[in-house]
């Protein structure tokens, strides 16, 4: 029994929180530290920023292409954010399962709420909200990364407030103070470890045959 892997990756880990809360940094560190985690590559109609690559940071689509994908029911969820569309392709979740990895999604709150309404079985979902220590920190982070104009930045800050109001729909919250992403990373690793240790039907279905128990009897 000791040599039989009892855990089969089946998690869809949704990490949400305002733009500038440091989600990407935390997720990159999580994936680097744990090869059984894989980040889903979202589709977006947003233009690539300097240094972003198609198929790596996002699948960059035109608006008509994105709309076609919506018609074809290819998204697990999708939402409009700051004038652009963003969505998680169902194929990303299938690919994670095939690679026997837990999928990690970095998405805004409306998309996270859509996933909560769905039955992902045999996968399970887990919802984590990252909050910055203050609005000043959020503003400063957005300002420093210089990826948005001032108008765009203000738009993102306004959206941040409405996003934080939805925190009650998440399972866990993580504070991500400036200059200490490692603490947030460790907290999420602990949450993931706990979820992987849940006693659920999948575990029982794995253990029973090892004990010679046939539940269909
Ligand atoms: P950015 O333009 O800064 O890359 O992303 C803007 C917002 O869209 C961020 O909050 C980011 O987490 C979110 N986002 C990225 N991918 C997805 C996705 O697939 N679905 C949804 N709903 N939001 C996403």
Coordinates of C-alpha atoms and ligand atoms in Angstrom, one line a residue:
X1 CA 0.0 0.0 0.0
X2 CA 2.9 2.3 0.8
X3 CA 4.0 2.3 -2.8
X4 CA 0.6 3.1 -4.3
X5 CA 0.0 6.8 -4.7
X6 CA -3.2 7.5 -2.7
X7 CA -3.6 11.0 -4.0
X8 CA -4.7 11.6 -7.6
X9 CA -4.6 15.2 -8.5
X10 CA -8.1 16.4 -8.9
X11 CA -8.0 20.0 -7.7
X12 CA -9.0 23.2 -9.5
X13 CA -7.4 25.9 -7.3
X14 CA -8.9 29.3 -8.1
X15 CA -6.8 32.2 -6.9
X16 CA -8.6 35.5 -7.1
X17 CA -8.2 39.0 -5.8
X18 CA -7.8 42.5 -7.1
X19 CA -5.4 43.4 -9.8
X20 CA -2.1 44.4 -8.1
X21 CA -2.6 42.0 -5.1
X22 CA 0.4 40.0 -6.2
X23 CA -1.5 36.9 -7.6
X24 CA 0.9 36.2 -10.4
X25 CA 4.1 36.4 -8.3
X26 CA 2.5 34.0 -5.7
X27 CA 1.3 31.6 -8.4
X28 CA 4.7 31.5 -10.2
X29 CA 6.4 30.7 -6.9
X30 CA 3.8 28.0 -6.1
X31 CA 4.3 26.3 -9.5
X32 CA 8.1 26.5 -9.3
X33 CA 8.1 24.9 -5.9
X34 CA 5.7 22.1 -6.7
X35 CA 5.8 20.3 -10.1
X36 CA 2.4 18.7 -9.5
X37 CA 0.8 22.1 -9.9
X38 CA 0.2 23.6 -13.3
X39 CA -1.1 27.0 -14.1
X40 CA -4.0 27.3 -16.6
X41 CA -3.2 29.7 -19.5
X42 CA -6.2 32.0 -19.9
X43 CA -7.5 33.4 -23.1
X44 CA -7.9 37.2 -23.4
X45 CA -8.7 39.9 -25.9
X46 CA -6.3 42.3 -24.0
X47 CA -3.3 43.3 -26.1
X48 CA 0.0 41.6 -25.0
X49 CA 2.2 43.7 -22.7
X50 CA 5.9 44.0 -23.4
X51 CA 7.5 40.6 -22.7
X52 CA 4.2 38.6 -22.8
X53 CA 4.2 35.6 -25.1
X54 CA 1.2 34.0 -26.8
X55 CA 0.4 30.6 -25.3
X56 CA 2.6 31.3 -22.3
X57 CA 1.1 34.3 -20.5
X58 CA -2.2 34.2 -22.3
X59 CA -3.8 32.8 -25.4
X60 CA -4.2 36.2 -27.1
X61 CA -7.4 36.3 -29.1
X62 CA -9.2 38.9 -31.2
X63 CA -12.7 39.9 -30.0
X64 CA -14.5 37.9 -32.8
X65 CA -12.3 34.8 -32.0
X66 CA -13.2 35.1 -28.3
X67 CA -16.9 35.4 -29.1
X68 CA -16.6 32.3 -31.4
X69 CA -15.1 30.4 -28.5
X70 CA -18.0 31.5 -26.3
X71 CA -20.5 30.3 -28.9
X72 CA -18.7 27.0 -29.1
X73 CA -19.0 26.6 -25.3
X74 CA -15.2 26.3 -24.9
X75 CA -14.9 28.3 -21.7
X76 CA -15.3 27.0 -18.2
X77 CA -15.9 30.7 -17.3
X78 CA -15.3 34.0 -18.9
X79 CA -15.8 37.7 -17.8
X80 CA -15.3 41.2 -19.0
X81 CA -12.7 43.1 -17.0
X82 CA -11.6 46.7 -17.7
X83 CA -13.0 46.6 -21.2
X84 CA -11.4 43.3 -22.2
X85 CA -12.6 39.7 -22.1
X86 CA -10.8 37.0 -20.1
X87 CA -11.7 33.3 -19.9
X88 CA -10.5 29.9 -18.8
X89 CA -10.6 27.3 -21.5
X90 CA -12.1 23.9 -20.5
X91 CA -9.2 22.3 -22.5
X92 CA -6.7 23.7 -19.9
X93 CA -8.4 21.8 -17.1
X94 CA -8.5 18.6 -19.2
X95 CA -4.8 19.0 -20.0
X96 CA -4.0 19.4 -16.2
X97 CA -5.9 16.2 -15.5
X98 CA -4.2 14.3 -18.3
X99 CA -0.8 15.5 -17.0
X100 CA -1.9 14.3 -13.5
X101 CA -1.5 17.8 -12.0
X102 CA -3.6 20.0 -9.9
X103 CA -4.7 23.1 -12.0
X104 CA -4.2 26.6 -10.6
X105 CA -6.3 29.4 -12.1
X106 CA -5.5 33.1 -11.7
X107 CA -8.8 34.9 -12.4
X108 CA -10.8 37.8 -11.4
X109 CA -13.8 37.5 -9.0
X110 CA -16.7 37.3 -11.4
X111 CA -15.1 34.3 -13.2
X112 CA -14.4 32.7 -9.8
X113 CA -18.1 33.0 -8.8
X114 CA -19.1 31.4 -12.1
X115 CA -17.0 28.3 -11.4
X116 CA -18.7 28.0 -8.0
X117 CA -22.0 27.4 -9.7
X118 CA -20.6 24.4 -11.6
X119 CA -20.1 20.8 -10.8
X120 CA -16.6 20.0 -11.9
X121 CA -16.6 16.4 -10.8
X122 CA -14.5 14.3 -10.9
X123 CA -12.4 17.5 -10.1
X124 CA -12.9 19.5 -6.9
X125 CA -12.6 23.3 -6.7
X126 CA -10.9 25.4 -4.0
X127 CA -11.3 29.2 -3.8
X128 CA -8.6 31.4 -2.4
X129 CA -8.8 35.2 -2.2
X130 CA -5.6 37.3 -2.0
X131 CA -6.0 40.6 -0.3
X132 CA -3.4 43.3 -0.3
X133 CA -2.6 44.9 3.1
X134 CA -4.1 48.2 2.1
X135 CA -5.4 50.2 -0.9
X136 CA -2.3 52.3 -0.7
X137 CA -0.2 49.2 -1.3
X138 CA -2.5 48.2 -4.2
X139 CA -2.2 51.6 -5.8
X140 CA 1.5 51.7 -5.3
X141 CA 2.0 48.2 -6.9
X142 CA -0.1 49.1 -9.9
X143 CA 1.7 52.4 -10.3
X144 CA 5.1 50.7 -10.0
X145 CA 4.6 48.0 -12.6
X146 CA 3.7 50.7 -15.2
X147 CA 1.6 48.4 -17.2
X148 CA -1.5 50.6 -17.1
X149 CA -2.3 54.2 -17.9
X150 CA -3.6 56.4 -15.0
X151 CA -7.2 56.0 -16.2
X152 CA -6.8 52.3 -16.5
X153 CA -5.2 52.1 -13.0
X154 CA -8.1 54.1 -11.5
X155 CA -10.5 51.7 -13.2
X156 CA -8.7 48.7 -11.7
X157 CA -8.8 50.3 -8.2
X158 CA -12.5 50.9 -8.5
X159 CA -13.1 47.3 -9.5
X160 CA -10.9 46.2 -6.6
X161 CA -13.4 47.5 -4.1
X162 CA -16.3 45.6 -5.6
X163 CA -14.1 42.5 -5.8
X164 CA -13.2 42.6 -2.1
X165 CA -16.9 42.8 -1.3
X166 CA -17.3 39.3 -2.7
X167 CA -14.7 37.7 -0.3
X168 CA -17.5 35.9 1.6
X169 CA -17.9 33.5 -1.3
X170 CA -14.3 32.2 -1.0
X171 CA -13.0 29.3 1.1
X172 CA -9.8 31.0 2.3
X173 CA -8.2 34.5 2.4
X174 CA -4.5 35.2 2.3
X175 CA -2.9 38.5 3.1
X176 CA -0.1 39.4 0.8
X177 CA 1.8 42.3 2.3
X178 CA 4.4 44.1 0.3
X179 CA 7.8 42.4 0.1
X180 CA 6.7 39.2 1.8
X181 CA 5.2 37.0 -0.9
X182 CA 6.9 34.0 0.5
X183 CA 4.6 34.1 3.5
X184 CA 1.5 34.0 1.3
X185 CA 3.1 31.2 -0.8
X186 CA 3.7 29.1 2.4
X187 CA 0.1 29.7 3.6
X188 CA -1.3 28.5 0.2
X189 CA 1.0 25.5 0.2
X190 CA -0.4 24.6 3.6
X191 CA -4.0 25.0 2.4
X192 CA -3.3 22.8 -0.7
X193 CA -1.6 20.2 1.5
X194 CA -4.7 20.0 3.7
X195 CA -7.0 19.7 0.7
X196 CA -4.9 16.9 -0.7
X197 CA -5.2 15.1 2.6
X198 CA -9.0 15.2 2.6
X199 CA -10.7 11.8 3.1
X200 CA -13.1 11.7 0.2
X201 CA -14.6 9.1 -2.1
X202 CA -11.6 9.1 -4.4
X203 CA -9.4 8.0 -1.5
X204 CA -11.8 5.3 -0.4
X205 CA -12.1 4.0 -4.0
X206 CA -8.3 3.8 -4.2
X207 CA -7.9 2.1 -0.8
X208 CA -10.7 -0.4 -1.0
X209 CA -9.2 -2.5 -3.9
X210 CA -5.8 -2.5 -2.1
X211 CA -7.6 -4.2 0.9
X212 CA -9.4 -6.6 -1.3
X213 CA -12.8 -4.9 -0.6
X214 CA -15.2 -4.8 -3.5
X215 CA -17.9 -2.2 -2.7
X216 CA -20.1 -3.6 -5.5
X217 CA -20.7 -6.8 -3.5
Ligands
LIG1 P1 -4.4 41.5 -16.5 O1 -4.9 42.3 -17.6 O2 -3.8 42.3 -15.4 O3 -3.5 40.3 -17.0 O4 -5.6 40.7 -15.9 C1 -6.8 41.5 -15.5 C2 -7.6 40.6 -14.5 O5 -8.1 39.5 -15.3 C3 -6.8 40.0 -13.4 O6 -7.6 40.1 -12.2 C4 -6.7 38.6 -13.8 O7 -6.6 37.7 -12.6 C5 -8.0 38.3 -14.5 N1 -7.9 37.1 -15.4 C6 -6.9 36.6 -16.0 N2 -7.2 35.5 -16.6 C7 -8.6 35.3 -16.4 C8 -9.5 34.3 -16.8 O8 -9.3 33.3 -17.5 N3 -10.8 34.5 -16.4 C9 -11.2 35.6 -15.6 N4 -12.5 35.7 -15.3 N5 -10.3 36.5 -15.2 C10 -9.0 36.4 -15.6

